[in-house]
Short mmCIF file of C-alpha atoms in Angstrom, two decimals:
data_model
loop_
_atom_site.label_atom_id
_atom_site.label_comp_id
_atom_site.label_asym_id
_atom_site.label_seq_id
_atom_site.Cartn_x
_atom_site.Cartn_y
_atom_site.Cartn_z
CA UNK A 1 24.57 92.28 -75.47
CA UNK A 2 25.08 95.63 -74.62
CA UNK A 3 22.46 98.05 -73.73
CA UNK A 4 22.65 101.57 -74.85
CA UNK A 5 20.44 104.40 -73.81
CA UNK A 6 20.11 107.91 -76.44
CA UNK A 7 19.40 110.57 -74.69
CA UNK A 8 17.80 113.15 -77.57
CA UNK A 9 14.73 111.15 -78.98
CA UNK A 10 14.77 113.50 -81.92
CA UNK A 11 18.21 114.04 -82.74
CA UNK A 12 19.24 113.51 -86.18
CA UNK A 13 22.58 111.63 -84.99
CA UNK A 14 20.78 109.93 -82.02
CA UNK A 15 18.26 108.33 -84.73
CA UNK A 16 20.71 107.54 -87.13
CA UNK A 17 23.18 105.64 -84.02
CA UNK A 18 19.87 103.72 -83.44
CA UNK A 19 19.39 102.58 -87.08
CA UNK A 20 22.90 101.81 -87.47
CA UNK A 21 23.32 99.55 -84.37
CA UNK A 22 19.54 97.90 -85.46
CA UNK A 23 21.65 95.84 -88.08
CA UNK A 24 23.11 94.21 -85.50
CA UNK A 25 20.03 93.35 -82.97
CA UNK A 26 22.32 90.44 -81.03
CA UNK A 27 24.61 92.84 -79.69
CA UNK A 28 23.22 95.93 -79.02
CA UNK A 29 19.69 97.24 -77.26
CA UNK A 30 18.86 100.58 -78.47
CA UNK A 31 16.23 102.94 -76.21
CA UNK A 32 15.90 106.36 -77.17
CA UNK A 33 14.34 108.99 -74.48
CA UNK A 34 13.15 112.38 -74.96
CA UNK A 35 14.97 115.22 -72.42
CA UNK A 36 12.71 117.42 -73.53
CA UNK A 37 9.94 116.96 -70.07
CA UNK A 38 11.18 116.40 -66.61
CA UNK A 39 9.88 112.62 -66.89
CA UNK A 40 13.22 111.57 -68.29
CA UNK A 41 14.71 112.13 -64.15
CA UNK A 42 12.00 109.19 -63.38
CA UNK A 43 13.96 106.77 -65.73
CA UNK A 44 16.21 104.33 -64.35
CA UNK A 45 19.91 104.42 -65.95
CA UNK A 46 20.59 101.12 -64.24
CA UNK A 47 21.01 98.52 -66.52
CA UNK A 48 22.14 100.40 -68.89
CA UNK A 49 26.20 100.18 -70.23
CA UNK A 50 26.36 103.38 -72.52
CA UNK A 51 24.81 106.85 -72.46
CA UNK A 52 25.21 108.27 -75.42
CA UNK A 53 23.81 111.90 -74.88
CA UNK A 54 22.69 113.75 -78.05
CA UNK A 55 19.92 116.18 -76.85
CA UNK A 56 21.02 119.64 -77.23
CA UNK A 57 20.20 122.86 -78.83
CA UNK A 58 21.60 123.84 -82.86
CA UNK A 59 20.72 125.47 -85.85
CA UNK A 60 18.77 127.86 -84.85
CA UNK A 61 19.44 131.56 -84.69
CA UNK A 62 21.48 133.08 -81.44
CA UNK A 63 19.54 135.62 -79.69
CA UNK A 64 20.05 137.66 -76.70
CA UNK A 65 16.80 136.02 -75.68
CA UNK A 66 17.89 132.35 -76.27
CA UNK A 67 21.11 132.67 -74.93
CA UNK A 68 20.08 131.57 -71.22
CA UNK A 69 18.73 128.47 -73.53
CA UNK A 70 22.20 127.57 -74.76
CA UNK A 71 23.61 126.68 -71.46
CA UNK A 72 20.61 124.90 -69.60
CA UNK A 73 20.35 122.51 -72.28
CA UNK A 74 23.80 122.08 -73.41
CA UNK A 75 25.07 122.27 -70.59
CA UNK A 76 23.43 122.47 -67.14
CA UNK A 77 21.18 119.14 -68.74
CA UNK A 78 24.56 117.15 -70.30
CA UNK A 79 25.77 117.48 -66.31
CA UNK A 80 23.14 116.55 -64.87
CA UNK A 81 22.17 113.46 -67.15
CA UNK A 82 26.41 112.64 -66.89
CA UNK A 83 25.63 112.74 -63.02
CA UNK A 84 22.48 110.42 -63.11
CA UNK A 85 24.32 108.29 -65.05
CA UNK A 86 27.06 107.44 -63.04
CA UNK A 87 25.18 107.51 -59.90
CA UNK A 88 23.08 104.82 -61.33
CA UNK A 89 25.76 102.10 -62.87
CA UNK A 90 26.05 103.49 -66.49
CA UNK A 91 29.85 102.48 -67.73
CA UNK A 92 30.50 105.18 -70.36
CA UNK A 93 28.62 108.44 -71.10
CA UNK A 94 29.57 109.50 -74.71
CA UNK A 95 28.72 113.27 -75.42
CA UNK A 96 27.91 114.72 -78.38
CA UNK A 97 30.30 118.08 -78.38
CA UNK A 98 31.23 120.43 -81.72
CA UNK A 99 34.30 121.86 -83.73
CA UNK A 100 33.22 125.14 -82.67
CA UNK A 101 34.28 124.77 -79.21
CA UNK A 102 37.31 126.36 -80.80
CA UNK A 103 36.35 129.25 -82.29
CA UNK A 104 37.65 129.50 -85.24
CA UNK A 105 35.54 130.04 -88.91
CA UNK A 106 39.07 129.40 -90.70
CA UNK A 107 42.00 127.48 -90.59
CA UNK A 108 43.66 124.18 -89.36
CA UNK A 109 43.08 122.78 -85.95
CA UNK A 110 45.37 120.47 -84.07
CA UNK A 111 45.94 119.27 -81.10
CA UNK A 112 47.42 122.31 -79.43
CA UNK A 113 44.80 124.41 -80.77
CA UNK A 114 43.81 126.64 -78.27
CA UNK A 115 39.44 126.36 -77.60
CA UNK A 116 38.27 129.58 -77.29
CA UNK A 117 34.49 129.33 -78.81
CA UNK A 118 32.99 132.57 -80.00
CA UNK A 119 29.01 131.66 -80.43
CA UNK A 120 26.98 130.31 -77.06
CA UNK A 121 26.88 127.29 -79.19
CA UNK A 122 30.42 126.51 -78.67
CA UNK A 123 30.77 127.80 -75.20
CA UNK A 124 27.89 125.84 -73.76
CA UNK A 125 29.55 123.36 -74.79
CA UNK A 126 32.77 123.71 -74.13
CA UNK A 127 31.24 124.41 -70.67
CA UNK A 128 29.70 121.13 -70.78
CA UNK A 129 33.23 119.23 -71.90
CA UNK A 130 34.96 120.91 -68.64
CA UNK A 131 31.79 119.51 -66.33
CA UNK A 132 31.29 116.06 -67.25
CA UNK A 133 35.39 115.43 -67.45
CA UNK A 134 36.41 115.29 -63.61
CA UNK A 135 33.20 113.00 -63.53
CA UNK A 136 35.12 109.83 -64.89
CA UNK A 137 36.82 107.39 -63.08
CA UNK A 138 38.27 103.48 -63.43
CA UNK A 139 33.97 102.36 -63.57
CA UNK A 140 32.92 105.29 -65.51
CA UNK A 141 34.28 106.43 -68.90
CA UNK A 142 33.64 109.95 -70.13
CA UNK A 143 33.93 109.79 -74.30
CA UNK A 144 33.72 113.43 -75.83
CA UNK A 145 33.25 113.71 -79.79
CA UNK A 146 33.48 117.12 -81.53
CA UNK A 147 32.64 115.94 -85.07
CA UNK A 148 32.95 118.82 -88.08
CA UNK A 149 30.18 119.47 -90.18
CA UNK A 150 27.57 116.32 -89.80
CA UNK A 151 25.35 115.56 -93.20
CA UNK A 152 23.58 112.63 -94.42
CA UNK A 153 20.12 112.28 -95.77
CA UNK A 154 17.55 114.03 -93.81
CA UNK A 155 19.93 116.23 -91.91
CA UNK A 156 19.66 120.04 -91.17
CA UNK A 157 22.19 123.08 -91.11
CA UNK A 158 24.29 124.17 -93.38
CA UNK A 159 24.24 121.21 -95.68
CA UNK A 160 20.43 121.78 -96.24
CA UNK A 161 21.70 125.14 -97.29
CA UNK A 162 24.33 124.19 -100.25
CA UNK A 163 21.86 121.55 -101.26
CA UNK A 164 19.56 123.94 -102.30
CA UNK A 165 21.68 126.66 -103.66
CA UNK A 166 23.78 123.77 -105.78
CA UNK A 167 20.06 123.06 -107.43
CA UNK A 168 19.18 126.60 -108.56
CA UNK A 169 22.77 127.86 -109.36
CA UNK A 170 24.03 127.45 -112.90
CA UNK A 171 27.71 129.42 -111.73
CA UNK A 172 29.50 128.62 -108.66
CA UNK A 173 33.04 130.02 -107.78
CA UNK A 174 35.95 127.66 -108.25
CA UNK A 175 37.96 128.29 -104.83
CA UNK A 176 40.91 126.13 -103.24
CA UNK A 177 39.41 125.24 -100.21
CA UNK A 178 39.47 122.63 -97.78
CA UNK A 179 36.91 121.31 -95.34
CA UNK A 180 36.69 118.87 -92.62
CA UNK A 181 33.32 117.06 -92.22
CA UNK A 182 31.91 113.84 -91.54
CA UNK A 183 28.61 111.56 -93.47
CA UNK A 184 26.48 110.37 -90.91
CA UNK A 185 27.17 106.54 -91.17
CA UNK A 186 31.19 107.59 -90.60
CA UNK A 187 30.04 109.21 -87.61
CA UNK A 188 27.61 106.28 -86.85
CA UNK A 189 30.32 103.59 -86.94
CA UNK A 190 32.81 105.88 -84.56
CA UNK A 191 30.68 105.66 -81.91
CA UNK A 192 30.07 102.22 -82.13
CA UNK A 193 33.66 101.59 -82.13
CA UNK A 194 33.50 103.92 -79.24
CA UNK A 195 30.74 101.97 -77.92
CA UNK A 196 32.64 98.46 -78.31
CA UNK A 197 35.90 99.74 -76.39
CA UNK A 198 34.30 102.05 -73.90
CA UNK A 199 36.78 104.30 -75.24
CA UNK A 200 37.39 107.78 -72.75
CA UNK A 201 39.10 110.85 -74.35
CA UNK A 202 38.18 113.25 -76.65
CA UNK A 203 37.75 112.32 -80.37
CA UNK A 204 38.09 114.23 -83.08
CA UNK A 205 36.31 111.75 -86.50
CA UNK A 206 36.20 113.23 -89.77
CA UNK A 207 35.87 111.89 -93.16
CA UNK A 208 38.96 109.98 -95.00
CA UNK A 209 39.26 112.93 -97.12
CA UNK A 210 38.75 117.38 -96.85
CA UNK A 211 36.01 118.01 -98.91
CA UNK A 212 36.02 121.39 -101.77
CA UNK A 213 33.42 124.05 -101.37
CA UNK A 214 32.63 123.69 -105.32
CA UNK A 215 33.11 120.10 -105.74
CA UNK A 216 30.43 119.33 -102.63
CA UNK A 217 28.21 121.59 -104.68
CA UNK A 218 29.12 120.10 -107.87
CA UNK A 219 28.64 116.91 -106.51
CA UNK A 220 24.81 117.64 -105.28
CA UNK A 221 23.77 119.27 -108.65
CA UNK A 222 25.53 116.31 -110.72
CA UNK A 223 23.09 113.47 -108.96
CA UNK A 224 20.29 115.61 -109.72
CA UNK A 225 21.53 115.88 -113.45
CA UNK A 226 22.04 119.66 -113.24
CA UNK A 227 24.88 121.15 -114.54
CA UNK A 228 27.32 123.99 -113.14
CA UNK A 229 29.80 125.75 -114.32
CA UNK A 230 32.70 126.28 -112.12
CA UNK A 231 34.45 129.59 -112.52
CA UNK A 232 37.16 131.82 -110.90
CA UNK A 233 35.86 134.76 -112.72
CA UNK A 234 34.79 135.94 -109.07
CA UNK A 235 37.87 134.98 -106.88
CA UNK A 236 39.58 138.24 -106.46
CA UNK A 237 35.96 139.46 -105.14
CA UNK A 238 35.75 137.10 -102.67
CA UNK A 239 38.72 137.60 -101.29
CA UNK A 240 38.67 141.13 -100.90
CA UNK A 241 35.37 140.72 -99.48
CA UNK A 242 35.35 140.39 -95.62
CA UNK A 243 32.53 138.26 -94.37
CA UNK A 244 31.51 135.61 -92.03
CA UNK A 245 29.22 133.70 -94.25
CA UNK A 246 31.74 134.22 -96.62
CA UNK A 247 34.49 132.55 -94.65
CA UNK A 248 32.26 129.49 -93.70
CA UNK A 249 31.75 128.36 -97.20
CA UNK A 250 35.25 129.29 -98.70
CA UNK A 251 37.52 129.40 -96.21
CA UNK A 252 39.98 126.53 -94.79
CA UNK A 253 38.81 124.67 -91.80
CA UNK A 254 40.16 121.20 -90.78
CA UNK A 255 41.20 118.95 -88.59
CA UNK A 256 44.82 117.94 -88.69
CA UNK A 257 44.19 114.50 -90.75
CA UNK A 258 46.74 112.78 -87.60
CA UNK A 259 43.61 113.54 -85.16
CA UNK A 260 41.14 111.40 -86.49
CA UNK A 261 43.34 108.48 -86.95
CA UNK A 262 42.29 105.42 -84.77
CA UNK A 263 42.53 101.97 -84.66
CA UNK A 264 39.68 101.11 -87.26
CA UNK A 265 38.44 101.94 -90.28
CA UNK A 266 35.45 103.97 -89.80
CA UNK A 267 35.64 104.98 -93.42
CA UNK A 268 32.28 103.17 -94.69
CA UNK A 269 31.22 105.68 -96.84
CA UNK A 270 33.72 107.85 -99.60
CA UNK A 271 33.03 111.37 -100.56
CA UNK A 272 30.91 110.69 -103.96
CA UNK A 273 29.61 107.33 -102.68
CA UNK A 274 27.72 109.44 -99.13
CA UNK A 275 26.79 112.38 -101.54
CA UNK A 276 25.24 109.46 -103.54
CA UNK A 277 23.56 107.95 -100.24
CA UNK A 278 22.32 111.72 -99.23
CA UNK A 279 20.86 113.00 -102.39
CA UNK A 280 19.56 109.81 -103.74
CA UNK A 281 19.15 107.09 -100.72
CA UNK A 282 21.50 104.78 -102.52
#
């Protein structure tokens, strides 16, 4: 049986990893600790064969007063957990990283794509990635995931967001657009395979298929029996218009489909089936 340890008792993916390896209760032993008090540095890692370190800070609006925030917690705290964990016996330490450690609100990334993260989202982050790398050796194995857009029932950011405007909307624009992202019990069963192999490397898991602006809202309204029409009445607007929010919901951004290819299937859910499991719970 292997024992795993969350760091992040509230995090959305941390809870969900726990639920996920609870259907299999002979070979795994889930705890989940909070980073949020100093009481966590009085736990012993010993005994433990995976980290998998979720706690950080997202979703919430960058200030010029929460900036300092950024980096202590997402990074200064993944270092310093990554640290205790080795020092104690832990075998792998998988960390929770982001797509945005590249930058980029549009486009394709590969893996040449140059990270050069904008928001101090991404470049705590990516800050965190570059500390917790020269820490692995043959006894401990540094996994790094930077997962796309994460949804699944009972998550937050900018799937919240659609979800509501896909109920209220009776027009939406019909663009060609592609997006990576990844349902929560895709992402769930990566990391276990992660967890299995005590994979090291960075990972890059993303759904089985890009997902369409106006079909993912389509999708929402059409399991709560509300209809929407789907025009391109508006498409020559929104292209001439230049705007970040803009650009997240309509533009291109994916991961080179060759990047998330591993050795399983970590496909358990497809498109319509997770917006199914989100909306509805079934």
């Amino acid at each position: 049986m292997k024992k795993i340890l969350i760091t992040g008792k509230s995090s959305y993916v941390g809870k969900s990893l726990e639920k996920w390896l609870g259907k299999y209760p002979d070979k795994y032993s889930v705890t989940s600790i909070s980073l949020r008090a100093d009481s966590w540095k009085e736990k012993k890692f010993s005994g433990y064969d995976v980290v998998f370190h979720v706690a950080g800070i997202a979703h919430i609006k960058e200030t010029k007063e929460n900036a300092d925030l950024y980096y202590k917690v997402n990074r200064d705290l993944t270092y310093e957990v990554a640290r205790k964990a080795k020092n104690e016996g832990v075998k792998q330490f998988i960390f929770l990283s982001s797509m945005s450690v590249y930058g980029i609100e549009s486009g394709v990334i590969n893996r040449k794509s140059p990270l050069n993260p904008k928001s101090n989202y991404g470049k705590s982050k990516l800050q965190a990635e570059e500390l917790i790398k020269p820490l692995q050796n043959e006894k401990f194995k540094v996994a790094i995931v930077r997962p796309p857009m994460i949804y699944g029932k009972g998550c937050k950011g900018n799937y919240v967001r659609l979800a509501k405007f896909a109920l209220i909307t009776p027009v939406f624009p019909d663009i060609d657009n592609k997006r990576s992202m990844i349902y929560i019990d895709n992402l769930s069963e990566f990391v276990k395979f992660l967890i299995d192999n005590y994979n090291s490397g960075t990972f890059f898991p993303q759904n089985s298929e890009y997902v369409r602006t106006s079909e993912f809202v389509k999708s929402i309204a059409e399991m709560h029996e509300k209809k929407i029409w789907l025009t391109r009445l508006f498409n020559p607007l929104l292209r001439l218009l230049k705007s970040s929010t803009l650009n997240k919901v309509f533009g291109d951004l994916v991961y080179e489909k060759g990047m998330s290819e591993y050795e399983i299937p970590y496909f358990i859910c497809d498109f319509y089936s997770s917006i199914s499991m989100t909306e509805r719970g079934k």
